[in-house]
Short mmCIF file of C-alpha atoms in Angstrom, two decimals:
data_model
loop_
_atom_site.label_atom_id
_atom_site.label_comp_id
_atom_site.label_asym_id
_atom_site.label_seq_id
_atom_site.Cartn_x
_atom_site.Cartn_y
_atom_site.Cartn_z
CA ASP A 66 6.18 11.84 -7.54
CA VAL A 67 7.54 9.01 -8.42
CA VAL A 68 5.27 7.43 -11.37
CA LEU A 69 5.28 3.71 -12.10
CA THR A 70 4.07 2.23 -14.80
CA GLN A 71 2.85 -1.69 -14.48
CA THR A 72 2.85 -4.02 -17.64
CA PRO A 73 0.31 -5.47 -19.16
CA PRO A 74 -2.31 -4.30 -17.19
CA THR A 75 -4.31 -7.51 -18.16
CA LEU A 76 -2.51 -10.94 -18.16
CA SER A 77 -4.20 -14.00 -18.49
CA ALA A 78 -2.41 -17.13 -17.88
CA THR A 79 -3.49 -20.66 -17.54
CA ILE A 80 -2.70 -22.95 -14.67
CA GLY A 81 1.12 -23.98 -15.12
CA GLN A 82 1.67 -20.89 -17.30
CA SER A 83 4.79 -19.30 -16.71
CA VAL A 84 3.98 -15.25 -16.63
CA SER A 85 6.44 -12.25 -16.10
CA ILE A 86 5.24 -8.48 -14.67
CA SER A 87 7.11 -5.79 -15.96
CA CYS A 88 7.28 -1.97 -13.32
CA ARG A 89 9.23 1.03 -14.56
CA SER A 90 10.17 4.20 -12.95
CA SER A 91 10.12 7.10 -14.61
CA GLN A 92 13.42 7.86 -12.39
CA SER A 93 15.86 5.11 -10.52
CA LEU A 94 14.85 3.27 -7.25
CA LEU A 95 18.49 3.22 -5.83
CA HIS A 96 18.55 5.02 -2.48
CA SER A 97 21.55 6.55 -1.56
CA ASN A 98 21.71 4.03 1.45
CA GLY A 99 22.48 0.89 -1.48
CA ASN A 100 18.59 -0.38 -1.15
CA THR A 101 16.39 -0.61 -3.38
CA TYR A 102 12.66 -0.07 -2.43
CA LEU A 103 10.51 -1.68 -5.19
CA HIS A 104 8.42 -3.96 -3.54
CA TRP A 105 5.24 -6.00 -4.41
CA LEU A 106 2.31 -6.74 -3.91
CA LEU A 107 -0.53 -9.37 -4.67
CA GLN A 108 -4.93 -8.30 -4.03
CA ARG A 109 -6.65 -11.32 -3.89
CA PRO A 110 -10.59 -10.54 -5.16
CA GLY A 111 -12.02 -9.15 -1.99
CA GLN A 112 -9.38 -9.17 -0.14
CA SER A 113 -7.06 -6.18 0.93
CA PRO A 114 -2.84 -5.87 -0.66
CA GLN A 115 0.09 -8.59 1.30
CA LEU A 116 3.57 -8.30 0.58
CA LEU A 117 5.04 -10.93 -1.84
CA ILE A 118 8.64 -9.32 -2.49
CA TYR A 119 10.30 -7.12 -1.23
CA SER A 120 13.23 -4.94 -1.83
CA VAL A 121 13.45 -6.29 -5.80
CA SER A 122 13.88 -10.36 -5.08
CA ARG A 123 13.65 -10.76 -1.49
CA LEU A 124 10.41 -13.20 -1.10
CA GLU A 125 8.66 -12.53 1.67
CA SER A 126 8.11 -14.98 5.09
CA GLY A 127 5.66 -17.85 3.95
CA VAL A 128 5.28 -16.80 -0.77
CA PRO A 129 5.49 -20.03 -3.13
CA ASN A 130 9.07 -19.78 -4.07
CA ARG A 131 7.42 -19.62 -7.33
CA PHE A 132 7.55 -16.42 -7.30
CA SER A 133 10.90 -14.60 -7.93
CA GLY A 134 11.69 -10.86 -8.36
CA SER A 135 14.76 -9.33 -10.17
CA GLY A 136 15.32 -5.58 -11.35
CA SER A 137 17.57 -2.50 -10.83
CA GLY A 138 17.58 1.28 -10.97
CA THR A 139 13.36 1.79 -13.43
CA ASP A 140 13.26 -1.78 -14.61
CA PHE A 141 11.88 -4.52 -12.63
CA THR A 142 9.63 -7.81 -12.98
CA LEU A 143 7.87 -9.91 -11.27
CA LYS A 144 7.97 -13.21 -12.00
CA ILE A 145 5.36 -16.45 -11.36
CA SER A 146 6.72 -19.96 -12.19
CA GLY A 147 3.10 -21.41 -12.83
CA VAL A 148 0.45 -20.12 -11.98
CA GLU A 149 -2.03 -21.32 -9.57
CA ALA A 150 -5.23 -20.45 -9.18
CA GLU A 151 -4.95 -18.78 -5.92
CA ASP A 152 -2.16 -16.07 -7.28
CA LEU A 153 -5.02 -15.12 -9.63
CA GLY A 154 -5.94 -10.93 -7.87
CA VAL A 155 -4.00 -7.83 -8.80
CA TYR A 156 -0.42 -7.41 -8.92
CA TYR A 157 0.87 -3.83 -7.67
CA CYS A 158 4.90 -2.55 -8.02
CA VAL A 159 5.22 -0.26 -5.06
CA GLN A 160 8.68 2.40 -4.70
CA GLY A 161 9.46 3.19 -1.73
CA THR A 162 12.53 4.44 -2.16
CA HIS A 163 11.61 8.79 -3.13
CA ALA A 164 8.55 10.36 -0.47
CA PRO A 165 6.15 9.25 -1.77
CA TRP A 166 5.55 5.96 -2.10
CA THR A 167 3.81 5.44 -5.59
CA PHE A 168 1.99 2.54 -6.96
CA GLY A 169 2.10 1.33 -10.12
CA GLY A 170 -2.07 0.56 -12.01
CA GLY A 171 -2.05 -2.81 -11.58
CA THR A 172 -1.76 -5.83 -13.70
CA LYS A 173 -4.61 -8.29 -12.95
CA LEU A 174 -3.99 -11.81 -13.47
CA GLU A 175 -7.04 -14.09 -14.78
CA LEU A 176 -7.54 -17.67 -16.22
CA LYS A 177 -7.68 -17.82 -19.84
CA ALA B 142 -0.50 -12.85 15.25
CA VAL B 143 0.34 -9.16 14.21
CA GLN B 144 -2.88 -7.93 12.95
CA LEU B 145 -3.57 -4.09 11.85
CA VAL B 146 -7.64 -2.98 12.27
CA GLU B 147 -9.75 -0.56 11.07
CA SER B 148 -12.64 0.97 11.96
CA GLY B 149 -14.64 4.28 12.12
CA GLY B 150 -15.77 4.58 8.63
CA GLY B 151 -19.35 4.74 7.03
CA LEU B 152 -21.40 8.01 5.10
CA VAL B 153 -20.68 11.21 5.35
CA GLN B 154 -21.97 14.82 3.28
CA PRO B 155 -19.90 16.91 1.71
CA LYS B 156 -17.78 19.32 4.07
CA GLU B 157 -18.63 17.01 7.21
CA SER B 158 -15.58 15.24 9.13
CA LEU B 159 -15.03 11.60 9.68
CA LYS B 160 -12.17 10.42 12.28
CA ILE B 161 -10.84 6.87 11.11
CA SER B 162 -8.81 4.93 14.09
CA CYS B 163 -6.56 1.66 13.67
CA ALA B 164 -5.30 -1.00 16.23
CA ALA B 165 -2.41 -2.17 15.87
CA SER B 166 -1.10 -5.76 17.70
CA GLY B 167 1.72 -8.35 17.47
CA PHE B 168 4.92 -5.99 16.78
CA THR B 169 6.35 -3.27 18.10
CA PHE B 170 3.85 -0.26 17.17
CA SER B 171 6.43 2.52 18.33
CA ASN B 172 9.39 1.63 16.27
CA ALA B 173 7.04 1.42 12.66
CA ALA B 174 6.45 3.78 10.61
CA MET B 175 2.24 4.19 9.69
CA TYR B 176 0.47 4.40 6.88
CA TRP B 177 -3.06 4.86 5.32
CA VAL B 178 -3.46 3.76 1.32
CA ARG B 179 -7.31 4.51 0.07
CA GLN B 180 -8.52 2.82 -2.76
CA ALA B 181 -11.18 4.42 -4.27
CA PRO B 182 -14.04 1.73 -6.28
CA GLY B 183 -12.52 -0.63 -8.97
CA LYS B 184 -9.51 1.59 -9.22
CA GLY B 185 -5.87 1.24 -7.74
CA LEU B 186 -4.03 1.98 -4.80
CA GLU B 187 -3.08 5.75 -3.51
CA TRP B 188 -0.80 6.75 -0.95
CA VAL B 189 -2.80 9.12 1.59
CA ALA B 190 -0.47 10.14 4.82
CA ARG B 191 2.57 9.42 6.87
CA ILE B 192 3.70 9.45 10.39
CA ARG B 193 6.85 8.46 11.83
CA THR B 194 8.17 7.27 15.44
CA LYS B 195 9.24 8.64 18.02
CA PRO B 196 12.65 9.14 17.24
CA ASN B 197 11.73 10.98 13.73
CA ASN B 198 9.59 13.22 15.64
CA TYR B 199 6.94 11.70 14.47
CA ALA B 200 6.72 13.61 11.46
CA THR B 201 3.56 13.60 9.18
CA TYR B 202 3.84 13.47 5.26
CA TYR B 203 0.56 13.98 3.46
CA ALA B 204 -0.35 13.76 -0.49
CA ASP B 205 -1.55 16.36 -2.55
CA SER B 206 -5.19 15.42 -2.75
CA VAL B 207 -5.10 14.96 1.57
CA LYS B 208 -3.16 18.59 2.13
CA GLY B 209 -4.39 20.70 4.50
CA ARG B 210 -7.86 18.66 4.65
CA PHE B 211 -6.34 15.20 6.30
CA THR B 212 -4.64 15.18 9.85
CA ILE B 213 -3.12 11.75 10.90
CA SER B 214 -1.73 10.53 14.34
CA ARG B 215 -0.72 7.93 16.07
CA ASP B 216 -0.85 6.80 20.45
CA ASP B 217 2.16 4.26 21.18
CA SER B 218 0.85 3.81 24.66
CA LYS B 219 -2.17 2.46 22.85
CA SER B 220 -0.68 0.92 19.55
CA MET B 221 -3.24 3.43 17.61
CA VAL B 222 -3.09 5.36 13.88
CA TYR B 223 -6.03 7.82 13.15
CA LEU B 224 -6.32 9.78 10.02
CA GLN B 225 -8.57 13.08 10.96
CA MET B 226 -10.56 13.41 7.80
CA ASP B 227 -12.34 17.42 7.32
CA ASN B 228 -13.95 19.38 4.21
CA LEU B 229 -14.14 15.77 2.58
CA LYS B 230 -15.13 15.49 -0.87
CA THR B 231 -16.81 13.16 -3.10
CA GLU B 232 -13.50 12.24 -4.39
CA ASP B 233 -12.60 10.95 -1.28
CA THR B 234 -15.03 8.26 -1.51
CA ALA B 235 -13.01 4.71 -0.67
CA MET B 236 -12.25 2.06 1.42
CA TYR B 237 -8.59 3.30 3.74
CA TYR B 238 -6.79 0.48 5.00
CA CYS B 239 -3.73 0.84 7.53
CA THR B 240 -0.37 -0.26 7.04
CA ALA B 241 2.85 -0.44 8.36
CA ALA B 242 6.20 -0.74 7.68
CA THR B 243 6.59 -2.49 9.77
CA THR B 244 9.26 -6.78 9.10
CA GLY B 245 6.12 -8.63 6.71
CA ASN B 246 3.98 -5.01 6.14
CA PRO B 247 0.77 -6.17 7.44
CA TRP B 248 -2.00 -4.15 5.68
CA GLY B 249 -5.57 -4.14 7.48
CA GLN B 250 -8.45 -5.10 6.19
CA GLY B 251 -9.90 -1.43 5.75
CA VAL B 252 -12.72 0.53 5.86
CA MET B 253 -15.11 2.37 3.96
CA VAL B 254 -15.45 5.60 3.75
CA THR B 255 -18.02 7.32 1.51
CA VAL B 256 -18.61 10.86 1.06
CA SER B 257 -21.92 11.93 -0.46
CA SER B 258 -24.91 13.97 -0.49
#
């Protein structure tokens, strides 16, 4: 199975600070159809996960544009340009290129 | 609005069975592959099972940890997906979420399954 390694496991930020989360895959996530199925989820405390970004860099409808995704192949990054209080929670990368789906271990974003 | 609502969780003893359900609405259910994902207390997310659509023969896939014990199924006429869990183990204790491979990747609120003697 594909292993996704997220770093850092915990991120402390102040409101307004920009932060980045890395997700590295054990193999390329470029599908034979040319798409890369690497997505980012946010799980706020006590809530179910929600989709933020899909296919590396496409912002899900309703998600603020302070969130952005980038990367290719095996290295991907989620950036938050100006953290807000509602952004706190655990971020997961997830890949759907290779069966089965696998998730990164999560990055907990907390207030400094 | 797109919605997934799980039900049927509870407390069971090891080796017992439980069936959980997920009711979908707000999207064309028959066109969407459906998944069950679980989260043990304080842990990360783990994919459990997947069922594809009718054109894909309702093909099913399972995590190694549940293969042979869990069965995923769907009823497109009712927009429902199910997870039959047999021979439950204490390590199956988790919040179980259903999620859909459709626009917005909706997730349900989850249902808690506790396996304990």
